[in-house]
Coordinates of C-alpha atoms in Angstrom, one line a residue:
X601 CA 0.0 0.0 0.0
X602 CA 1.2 3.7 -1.0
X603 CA 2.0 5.8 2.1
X604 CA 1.4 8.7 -0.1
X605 CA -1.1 10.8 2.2
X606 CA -5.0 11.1 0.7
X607 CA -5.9 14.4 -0.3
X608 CA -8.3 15.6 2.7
X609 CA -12.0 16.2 1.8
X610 CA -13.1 19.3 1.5
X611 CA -16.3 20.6 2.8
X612 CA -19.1 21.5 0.7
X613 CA -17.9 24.7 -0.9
X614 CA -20.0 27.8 0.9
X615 CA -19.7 31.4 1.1
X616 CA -19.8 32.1 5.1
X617 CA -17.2 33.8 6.8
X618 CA -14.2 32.1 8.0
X619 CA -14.6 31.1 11.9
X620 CA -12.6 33.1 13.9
X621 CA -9.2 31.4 14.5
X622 CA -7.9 32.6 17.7
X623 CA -11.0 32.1 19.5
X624 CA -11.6 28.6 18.6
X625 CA -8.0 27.8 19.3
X626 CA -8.5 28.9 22.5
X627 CA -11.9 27.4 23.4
X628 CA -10.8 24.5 22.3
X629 CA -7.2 24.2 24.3
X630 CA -9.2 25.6 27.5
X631 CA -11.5 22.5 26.5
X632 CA -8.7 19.7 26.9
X633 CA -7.2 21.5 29.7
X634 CA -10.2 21.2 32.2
X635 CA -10.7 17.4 30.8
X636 CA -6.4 17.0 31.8
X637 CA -7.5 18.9 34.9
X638 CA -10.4 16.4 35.4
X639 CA -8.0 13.5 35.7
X640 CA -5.5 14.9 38.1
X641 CA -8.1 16.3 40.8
X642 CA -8.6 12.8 42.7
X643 CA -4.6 12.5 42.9
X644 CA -4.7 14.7 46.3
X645 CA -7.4 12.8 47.9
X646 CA -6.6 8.9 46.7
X647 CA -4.7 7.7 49.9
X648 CA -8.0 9.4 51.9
X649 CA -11.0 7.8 49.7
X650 CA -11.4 4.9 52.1
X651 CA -12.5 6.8 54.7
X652 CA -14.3 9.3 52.9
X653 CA -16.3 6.4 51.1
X654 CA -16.1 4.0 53.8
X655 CA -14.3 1.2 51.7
X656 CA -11.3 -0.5 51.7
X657 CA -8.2 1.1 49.9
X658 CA -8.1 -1.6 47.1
X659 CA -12.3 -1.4 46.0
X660 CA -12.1 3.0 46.5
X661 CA -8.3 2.2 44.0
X662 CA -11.5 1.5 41.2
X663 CA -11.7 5.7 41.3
X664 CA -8.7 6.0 39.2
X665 CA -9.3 2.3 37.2
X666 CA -12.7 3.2 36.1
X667 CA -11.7 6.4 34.7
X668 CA -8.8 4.8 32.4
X669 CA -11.1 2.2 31.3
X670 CA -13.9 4.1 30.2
X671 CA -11.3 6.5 28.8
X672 CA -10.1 3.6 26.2
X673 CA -13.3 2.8 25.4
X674 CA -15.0 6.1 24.8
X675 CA -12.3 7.8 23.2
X676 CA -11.8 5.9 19.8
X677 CA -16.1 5.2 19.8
X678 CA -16.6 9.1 20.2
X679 CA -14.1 9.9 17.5
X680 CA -15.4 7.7 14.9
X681 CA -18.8 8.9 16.2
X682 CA -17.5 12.5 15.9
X683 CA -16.2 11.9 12.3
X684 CA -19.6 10.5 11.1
X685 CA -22.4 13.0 12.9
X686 CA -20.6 15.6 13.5
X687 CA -17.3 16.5 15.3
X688 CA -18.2 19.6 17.7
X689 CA -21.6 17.5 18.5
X690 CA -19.3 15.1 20.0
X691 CA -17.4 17.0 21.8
X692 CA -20.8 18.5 23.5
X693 CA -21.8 15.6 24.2
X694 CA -18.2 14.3 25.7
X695 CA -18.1 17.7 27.7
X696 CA -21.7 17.1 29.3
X697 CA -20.2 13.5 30.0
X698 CA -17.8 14.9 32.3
X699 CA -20.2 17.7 33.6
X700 CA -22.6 15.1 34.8
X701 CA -20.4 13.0 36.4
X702 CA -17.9 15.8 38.4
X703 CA -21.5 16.1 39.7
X704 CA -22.2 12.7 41.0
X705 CA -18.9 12.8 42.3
X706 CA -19.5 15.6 44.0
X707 CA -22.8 14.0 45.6
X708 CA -21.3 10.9 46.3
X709 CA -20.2 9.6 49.9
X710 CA -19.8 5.9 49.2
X711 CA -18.5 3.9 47.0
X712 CA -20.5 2.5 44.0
X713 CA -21.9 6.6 42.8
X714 CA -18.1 7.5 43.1
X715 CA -17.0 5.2 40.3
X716 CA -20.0 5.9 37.9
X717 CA -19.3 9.2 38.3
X718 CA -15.5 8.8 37.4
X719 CA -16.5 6.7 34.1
X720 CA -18.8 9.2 33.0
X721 CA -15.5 11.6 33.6
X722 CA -13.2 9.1 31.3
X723 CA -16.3 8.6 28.7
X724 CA -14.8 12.6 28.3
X725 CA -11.0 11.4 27.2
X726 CA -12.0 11.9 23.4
X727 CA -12.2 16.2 24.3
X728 CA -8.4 16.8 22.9
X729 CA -8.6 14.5 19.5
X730 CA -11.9 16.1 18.9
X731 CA -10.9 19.3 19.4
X732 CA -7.7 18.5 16.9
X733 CA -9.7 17.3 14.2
X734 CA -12.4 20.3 14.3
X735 CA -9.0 22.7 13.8
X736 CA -8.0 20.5 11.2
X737 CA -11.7 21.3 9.1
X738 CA -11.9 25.3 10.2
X739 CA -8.9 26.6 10.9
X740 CA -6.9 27.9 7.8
X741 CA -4.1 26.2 6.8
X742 CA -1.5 28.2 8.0
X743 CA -2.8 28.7 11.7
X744 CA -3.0 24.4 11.6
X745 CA 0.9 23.0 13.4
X746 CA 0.4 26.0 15.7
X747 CA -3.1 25.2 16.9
X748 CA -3.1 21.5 17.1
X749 CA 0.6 21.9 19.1
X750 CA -0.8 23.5 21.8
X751 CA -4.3 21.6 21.8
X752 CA -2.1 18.5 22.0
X753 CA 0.1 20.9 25.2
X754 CA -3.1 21.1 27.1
X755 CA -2.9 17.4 28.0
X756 CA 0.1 18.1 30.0
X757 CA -0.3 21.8 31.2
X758 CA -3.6 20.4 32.6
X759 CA -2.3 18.0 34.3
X760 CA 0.5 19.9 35.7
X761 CA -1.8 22.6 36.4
X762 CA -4.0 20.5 38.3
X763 CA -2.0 18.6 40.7
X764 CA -0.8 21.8 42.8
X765 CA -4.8 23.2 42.7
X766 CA -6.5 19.9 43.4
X767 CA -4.0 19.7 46.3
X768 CA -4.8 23.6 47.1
X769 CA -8.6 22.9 47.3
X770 CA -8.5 19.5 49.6
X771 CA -6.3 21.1 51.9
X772 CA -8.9 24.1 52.3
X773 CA -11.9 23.2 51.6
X774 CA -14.6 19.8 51.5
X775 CA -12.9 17.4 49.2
X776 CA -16.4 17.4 47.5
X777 CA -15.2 21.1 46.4
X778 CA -13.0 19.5 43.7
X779 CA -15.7 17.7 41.9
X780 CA -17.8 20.8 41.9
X781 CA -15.3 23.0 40.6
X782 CA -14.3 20.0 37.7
X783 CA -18.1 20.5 37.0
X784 CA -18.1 24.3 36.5
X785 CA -15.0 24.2 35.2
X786 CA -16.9 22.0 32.4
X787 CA -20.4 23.7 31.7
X788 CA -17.9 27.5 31.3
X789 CA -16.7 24.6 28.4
X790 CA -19.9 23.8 27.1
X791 CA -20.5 27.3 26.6
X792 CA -18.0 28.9 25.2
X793 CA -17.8 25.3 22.4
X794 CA -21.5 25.9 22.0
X795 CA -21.2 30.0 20.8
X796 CA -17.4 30.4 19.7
X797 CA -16.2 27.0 18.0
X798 CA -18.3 26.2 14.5
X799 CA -19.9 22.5 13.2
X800 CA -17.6 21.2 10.9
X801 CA -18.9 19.6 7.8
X802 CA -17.0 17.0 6.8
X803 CA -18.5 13.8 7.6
X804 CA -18.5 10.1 6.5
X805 CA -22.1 9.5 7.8
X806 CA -22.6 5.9 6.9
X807 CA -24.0 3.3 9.7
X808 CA -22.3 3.0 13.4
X809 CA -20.5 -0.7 13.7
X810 CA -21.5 -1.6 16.9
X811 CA -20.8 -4.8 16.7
X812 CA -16.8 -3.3 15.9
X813 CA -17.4 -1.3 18.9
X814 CA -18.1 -4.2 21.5
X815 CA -15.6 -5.9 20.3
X816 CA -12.8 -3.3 21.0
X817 CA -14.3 -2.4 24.7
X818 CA -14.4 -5.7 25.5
X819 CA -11.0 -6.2 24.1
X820 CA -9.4 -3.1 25.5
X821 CA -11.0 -3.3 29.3
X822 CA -9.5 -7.1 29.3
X823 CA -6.0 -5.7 28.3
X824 CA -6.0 -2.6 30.4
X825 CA -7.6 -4.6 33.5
X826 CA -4.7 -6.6 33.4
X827 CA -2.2 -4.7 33.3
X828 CA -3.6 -2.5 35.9
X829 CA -4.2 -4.9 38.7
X830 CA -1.7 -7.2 37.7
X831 CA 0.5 -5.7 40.6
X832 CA -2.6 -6.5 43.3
X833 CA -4.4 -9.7 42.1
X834 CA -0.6 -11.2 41.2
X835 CA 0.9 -11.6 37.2
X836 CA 0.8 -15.2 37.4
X837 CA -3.0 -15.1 38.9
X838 CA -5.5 -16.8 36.8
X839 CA -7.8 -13.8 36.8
X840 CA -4.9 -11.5 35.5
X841 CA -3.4 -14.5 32.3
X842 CA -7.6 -15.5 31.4
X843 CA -7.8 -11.3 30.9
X844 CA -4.3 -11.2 29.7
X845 CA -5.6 -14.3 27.1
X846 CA -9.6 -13.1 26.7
X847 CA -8.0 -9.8 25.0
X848 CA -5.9 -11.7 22.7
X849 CA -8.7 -13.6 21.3
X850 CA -11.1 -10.9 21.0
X851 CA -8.8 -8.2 19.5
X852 CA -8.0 -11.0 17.2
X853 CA -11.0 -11.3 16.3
X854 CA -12.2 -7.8 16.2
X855 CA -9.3 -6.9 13.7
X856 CA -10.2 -10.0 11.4
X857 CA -14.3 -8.4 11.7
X858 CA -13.1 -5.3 11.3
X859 CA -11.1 -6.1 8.1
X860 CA -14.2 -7.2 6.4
X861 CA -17.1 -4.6 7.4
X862 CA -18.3 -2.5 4.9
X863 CA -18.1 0.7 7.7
X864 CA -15.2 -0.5 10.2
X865 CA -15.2 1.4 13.3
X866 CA -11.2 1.5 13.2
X867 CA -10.4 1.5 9.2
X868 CA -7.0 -1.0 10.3
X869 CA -6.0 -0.4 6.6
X870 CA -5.8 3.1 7.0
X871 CA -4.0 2.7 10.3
X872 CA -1.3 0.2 8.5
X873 CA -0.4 2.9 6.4
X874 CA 3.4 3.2 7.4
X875 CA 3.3 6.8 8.5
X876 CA 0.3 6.1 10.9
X877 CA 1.4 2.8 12.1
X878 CA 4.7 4.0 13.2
X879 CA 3.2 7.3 15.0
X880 CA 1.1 5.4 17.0
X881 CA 3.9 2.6 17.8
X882 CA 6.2 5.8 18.7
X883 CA 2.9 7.3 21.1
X884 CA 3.0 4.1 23.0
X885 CA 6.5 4.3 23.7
X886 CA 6.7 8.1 24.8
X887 CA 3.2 7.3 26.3
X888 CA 5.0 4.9 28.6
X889 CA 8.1 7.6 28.7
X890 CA 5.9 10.5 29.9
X891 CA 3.9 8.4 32.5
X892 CA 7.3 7.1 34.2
X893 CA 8.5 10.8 35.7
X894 CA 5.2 10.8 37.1
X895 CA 5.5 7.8 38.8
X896 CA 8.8 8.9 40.4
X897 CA 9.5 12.3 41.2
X898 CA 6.1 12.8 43.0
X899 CA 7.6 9.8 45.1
X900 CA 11.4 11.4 45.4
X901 CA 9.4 14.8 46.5
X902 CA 7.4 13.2 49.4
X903 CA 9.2 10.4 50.8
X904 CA 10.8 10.9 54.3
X905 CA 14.3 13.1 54.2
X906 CA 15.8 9.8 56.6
X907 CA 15.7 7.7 53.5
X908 CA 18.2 10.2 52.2
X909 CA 17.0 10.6 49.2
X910 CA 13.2 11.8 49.9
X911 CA 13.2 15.3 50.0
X912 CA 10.1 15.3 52.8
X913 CA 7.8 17.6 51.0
X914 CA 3.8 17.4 50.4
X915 CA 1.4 17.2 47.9
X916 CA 1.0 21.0 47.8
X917 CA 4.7 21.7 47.7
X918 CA 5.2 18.8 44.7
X919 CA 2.4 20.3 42.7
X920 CA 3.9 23.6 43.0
X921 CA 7.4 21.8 41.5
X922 CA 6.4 20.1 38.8
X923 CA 4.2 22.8 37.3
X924 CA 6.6 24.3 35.4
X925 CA 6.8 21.3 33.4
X926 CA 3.5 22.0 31.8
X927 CA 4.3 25.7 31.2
X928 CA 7.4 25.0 29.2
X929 CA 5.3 22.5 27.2
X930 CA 2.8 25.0 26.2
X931 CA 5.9 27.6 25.6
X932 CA 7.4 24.8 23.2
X933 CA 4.3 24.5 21.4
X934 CA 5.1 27.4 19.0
X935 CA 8.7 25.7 18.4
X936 CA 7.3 22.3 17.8
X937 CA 4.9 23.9 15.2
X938 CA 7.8 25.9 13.5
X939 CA 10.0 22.9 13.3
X940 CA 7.1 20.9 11.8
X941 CA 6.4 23.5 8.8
X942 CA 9.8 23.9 8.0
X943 CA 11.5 20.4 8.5
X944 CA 8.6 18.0 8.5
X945 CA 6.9 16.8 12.1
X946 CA 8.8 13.4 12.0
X947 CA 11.6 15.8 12.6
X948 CA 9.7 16.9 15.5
X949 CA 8.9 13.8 16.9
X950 CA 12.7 13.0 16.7
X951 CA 13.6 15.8 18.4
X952 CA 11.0 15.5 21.2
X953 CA 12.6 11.7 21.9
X954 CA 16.0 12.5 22.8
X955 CA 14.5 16.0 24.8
X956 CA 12.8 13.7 26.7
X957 CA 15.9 10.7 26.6
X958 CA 18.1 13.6 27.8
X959 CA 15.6 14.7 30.6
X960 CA 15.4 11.2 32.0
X961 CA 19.7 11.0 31.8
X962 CA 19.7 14.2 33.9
X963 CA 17.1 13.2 36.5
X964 CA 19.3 9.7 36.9
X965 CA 22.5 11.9 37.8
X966 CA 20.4 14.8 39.5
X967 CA 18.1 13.6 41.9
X968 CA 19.2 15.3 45.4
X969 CA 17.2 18.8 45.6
X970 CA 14.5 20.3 44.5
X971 CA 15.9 22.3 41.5
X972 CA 17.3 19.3 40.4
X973 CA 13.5 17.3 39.4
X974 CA 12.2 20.8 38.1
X975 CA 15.6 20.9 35.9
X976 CA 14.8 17.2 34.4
X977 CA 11.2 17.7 34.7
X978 CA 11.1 20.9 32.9
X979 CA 13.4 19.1 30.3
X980 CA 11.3 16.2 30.2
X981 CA 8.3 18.4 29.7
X982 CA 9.9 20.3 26.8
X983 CA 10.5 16.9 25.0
X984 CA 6.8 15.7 25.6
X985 CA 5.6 19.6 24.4
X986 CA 7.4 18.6 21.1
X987 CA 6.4 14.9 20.5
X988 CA 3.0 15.9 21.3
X989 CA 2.6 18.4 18.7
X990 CA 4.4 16.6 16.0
X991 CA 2.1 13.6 16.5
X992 CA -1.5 15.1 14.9
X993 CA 0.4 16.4 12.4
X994 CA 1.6 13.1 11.3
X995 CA -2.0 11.3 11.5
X996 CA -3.6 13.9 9.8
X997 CA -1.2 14.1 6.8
X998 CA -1.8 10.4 6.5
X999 CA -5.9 10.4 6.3
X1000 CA -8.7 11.5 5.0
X1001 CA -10.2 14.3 6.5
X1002 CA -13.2 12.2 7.0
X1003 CA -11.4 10.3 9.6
X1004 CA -9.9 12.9 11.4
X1005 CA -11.6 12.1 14.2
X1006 CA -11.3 8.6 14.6
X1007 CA -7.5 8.7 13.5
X1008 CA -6.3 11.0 16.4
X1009 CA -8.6 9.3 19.3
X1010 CA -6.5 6.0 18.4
X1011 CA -3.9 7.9 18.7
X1012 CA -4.6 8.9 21.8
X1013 CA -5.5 5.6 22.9
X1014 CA -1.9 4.4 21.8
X1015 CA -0.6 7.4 24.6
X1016 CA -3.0 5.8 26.8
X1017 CA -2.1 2.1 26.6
X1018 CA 1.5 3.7 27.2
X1019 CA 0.3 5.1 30.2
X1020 CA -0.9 1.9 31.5
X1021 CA 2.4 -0.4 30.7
X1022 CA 4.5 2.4 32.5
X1023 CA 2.4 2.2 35.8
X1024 CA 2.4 -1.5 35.4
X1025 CA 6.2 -1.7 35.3
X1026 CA 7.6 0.9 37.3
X1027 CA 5.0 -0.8 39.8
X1028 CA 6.5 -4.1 39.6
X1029 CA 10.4 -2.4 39.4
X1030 CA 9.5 -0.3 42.3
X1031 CA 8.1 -3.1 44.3
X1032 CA 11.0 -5.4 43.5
X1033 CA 13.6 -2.9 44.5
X1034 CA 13.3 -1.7 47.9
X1035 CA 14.9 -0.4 51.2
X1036 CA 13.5 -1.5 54.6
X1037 CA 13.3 2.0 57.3
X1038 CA 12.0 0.5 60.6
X1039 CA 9.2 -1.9 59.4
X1040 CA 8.1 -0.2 56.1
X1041 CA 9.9 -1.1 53.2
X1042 CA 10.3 1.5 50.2
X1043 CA 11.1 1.9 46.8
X1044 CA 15.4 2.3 46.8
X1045 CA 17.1 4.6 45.0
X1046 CA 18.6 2.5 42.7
X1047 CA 14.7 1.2 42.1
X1048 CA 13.8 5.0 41.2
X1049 CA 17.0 5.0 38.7
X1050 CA 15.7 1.9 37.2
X1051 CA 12.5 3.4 36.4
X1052 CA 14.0 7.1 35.1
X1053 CA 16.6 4.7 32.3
X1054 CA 13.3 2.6 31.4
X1055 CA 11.7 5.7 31.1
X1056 CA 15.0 7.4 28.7
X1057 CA 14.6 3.9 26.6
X1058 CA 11.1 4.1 26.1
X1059 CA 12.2 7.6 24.2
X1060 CA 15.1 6.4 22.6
X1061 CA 12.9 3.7 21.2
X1062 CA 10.5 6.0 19.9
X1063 CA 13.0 8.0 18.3
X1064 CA 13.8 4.4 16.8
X1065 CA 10.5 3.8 15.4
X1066 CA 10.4 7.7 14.2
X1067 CA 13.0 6.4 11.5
X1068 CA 10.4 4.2 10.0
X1069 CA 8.4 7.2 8.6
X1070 CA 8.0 8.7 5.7
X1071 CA 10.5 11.4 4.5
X1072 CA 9.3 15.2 5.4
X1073 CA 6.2 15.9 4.7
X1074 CA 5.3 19.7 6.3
X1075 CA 2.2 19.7 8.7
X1076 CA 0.6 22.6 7.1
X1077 CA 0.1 20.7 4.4
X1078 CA -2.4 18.5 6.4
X1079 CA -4.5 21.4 6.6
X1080 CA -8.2 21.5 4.9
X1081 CA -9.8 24.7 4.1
X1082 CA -11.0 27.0 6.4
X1083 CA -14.1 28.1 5.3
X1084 CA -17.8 27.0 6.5
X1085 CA -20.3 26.2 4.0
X1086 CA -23.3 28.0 3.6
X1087 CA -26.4 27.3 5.4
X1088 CA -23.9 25.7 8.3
X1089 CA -25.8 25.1 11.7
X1090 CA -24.5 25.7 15.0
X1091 CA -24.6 21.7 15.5

């Protein structure tokens, strides 16, 4: 098959006014940053949820699970959704998602309310590859690296962001406070999508494979399960090898169903198109990359100065030192862009996996004070503000416009799936390795480093797989026109 990139479809051809660029580039980044924002509030509060919702530490642990599953499932249903009904209708809908259930959250005291309300949070993870692919139909051409580079920021300066104010608001006020203001943080959101950001009308429409959609959630929540709670229920458990097995056979399956449906909900044909398949392989790996630092230095931050190499600080004062990192990767957004027009975004992505390489070599050598992890996590976070920006670009110049949407949540999904192998191993590397203080046992140093050069060959490896691509292509060239049709609704 030719990894020549299709021509994008156009819309149908109109004479309304372009939409106007720097307010739907803003909407839409303030969009994924309250959805990154949304994942990082129950951080603060995890270790008090059992007595808060009167469980045990390993059900109230389903807070954070629930939200990663339903995050996999929704986010590559709601793009191909989004691609065929309507991209900012999607969003809406994904927005009101996590509206709805920041407020059961914030009504719940016990268990079972907490994790529906934390799905419905995760069914919201399809916000940022949305919010890509409706730039990618309105924004002119020229505006496009720029736009989706700091869209694809707002996953980390949200994050960032969020840790320090989520652990700001449970130390003040009622942790329910942080579910209320995820809410309002949401509906102001809704609103501004709803009046400032326009309905794309490119569009496949066609018929929804459900049957292509069962098949992956059941597929994916066997897969992530796993590897999530391999670490409690035990690797060699025969709960953790029957899920480990059950996703086998059912993604085999999906992918051989998938290959023969008329109106796949993952086109795999499109996604074995070189260009795609080695952007996503490279996502996983600096998926997994990112996710290590914040495994450890939150960890190096807080553990007890005796261990000497804790640095005895709290969940307030490690918020405040790892924000930077999401500032410099919304500063780097611009850069990533530029690089992208000029020299192609594989370049990019190149350069953002030895940033981040190089970040993770520091941190190994530098780990004693406090400038030291906001040096390597700044550095770090400038390599993931480049990667991230390259990688839209690259799906996008290798599909149809039509399948924007669907392209970029699997995408995501790959960044995702690299989340969840980094938590599994650095869990298992971190338990393996440890120091014994009194009667507690803790992660060593050495146990940290191990983590930190996993994390640097996890980048070097996508630089690696970076090689694979196609020769420079320049991301504004991905762009489709930016003009609305006539007669366009507000969707």
């Amino acid at each position: 098959m030719s990894d020549t990139p299709p021509t994008p479809a156009r819309p149908v051809a109109g004479g309304a006014a372009p939409p106007r660029a720097n307010a739907v580039v803003a909407v839409l980044a303030f969009a994924g940053i309250v959805v990154s924002l949304m994942q990082t509030l129950v951080i603060p509060i995890v270790p008090e949820l059992p007595k808060y919702l009167d469980a045990s530490a390993s059900n109230t642990a389903w807070a954070v699970t629930a939200t990663l599953l339903a995050a996999a499932v929704a986010t590559p249903v709601a793009g191909r959704i989004g691609d065929m009904y309507g991209k900012r209708r999607m969003l809406l809908v994904s927005i009101a998602l996590l509206v709805t259930g920041s407020v059961v959250c914030a009504l719940s005291d016990s268990l079972v309310p907490m994790i529906v309300g934390r799905v419905l949070q995760g069914m919201a993870g399809a916000v940022i590859p949305l919010g890509i692919s409706i730039m990618r139909d309105v924004l002119p051409a020229e505006r496009l690296a720029g736009a989706t580079a700091l869209m694809s920021a707002s996953l980390g300066v949200g994050g960032a962001l969020g840790l320090p104010s989520a652990a700001l608001i449970a130390d003040t006020f009622n942790w329910h406070v942080l579910f209320w203001t995820s809410a309002v943080l949401g509906a102001v959101a809704a609103v501004l999508v709803a009046v400032l950001v326009p309905e794309s009308k490119v569009r496949t429409g066609g018929r929804f494979d459900l049957v292509g959609s069962l098949g992956l959630a059941t597929g994916l929540v066997s897969l992530l399960l796993a590897i999530s709670k391999g670490g409690d229920w035990g690797w060699t458990s025969g709960t953790v090898l029957g899920l480990f097995s059950l996703a086998v056979v059912v993604l085999v399956a999906w992918g051989y169903f998938e290959l023969r449906t008329a109106q796949p909900l993952v086109d795999l044909r499109t996604t074995a198109r070189r260009q795609v398949l080695f952007t996503n392989l490279a996502s996983v790996a600096l998926g997994f990359s990112m996710f290590a630092m914040s495994l450890v230095l939150p960890q190096l931050l807080q553990l007890p100065e005796v261990t000497g190499y804790g640095l005895g600080k709290s969940m307030l004062y490690t918020g405040l030192v790892l924000a930077p990192q999401g500032l410099v990767m919304m500063v780097m957004a611009p850069l990533s862009a530029g690089i992208s027009k000029s020299r192609g975004p594989k370049v990019t992505l190149m350069i953002g996996a030895l940033i981040v390489a190089t970040g993770y070599g520091l941190n190994i050598l530098l780990m004693s004070e406090v400038w030291h992890l906001v040096l390597s996590s700044c550095v770090i976070g400038a390599g993931v503000g480049f990667a991230y920006g390259a990688m839209p670009a690259l799906i996008m110049g290798a599909v149809p416009a039509s399948e924007t949407a669907a392209a970029n949540s699997l995408n995501a999904l790959m960044r995702s799936i690299g989340t969840s192998f980094a938590s599994a191993v650095a869990g298992v590397v971190l338990a393996q390795m440890t120091v014994t203080f009194g009667t507690t046992a803790l992660p060593s140093q050495d146990g940290f480093r191990a983590v930190m050069a996993t994390g640097a060959g996890a980048a070097l490896l996508a630089f690696v797989l970076c090689l694979f691509l196609p020769r420079h292509r320049p991301a504004a060239a991905t762009a489709a026109p930016a003009a609305e049709p006539a007669g366009a609704t507000a969707g």
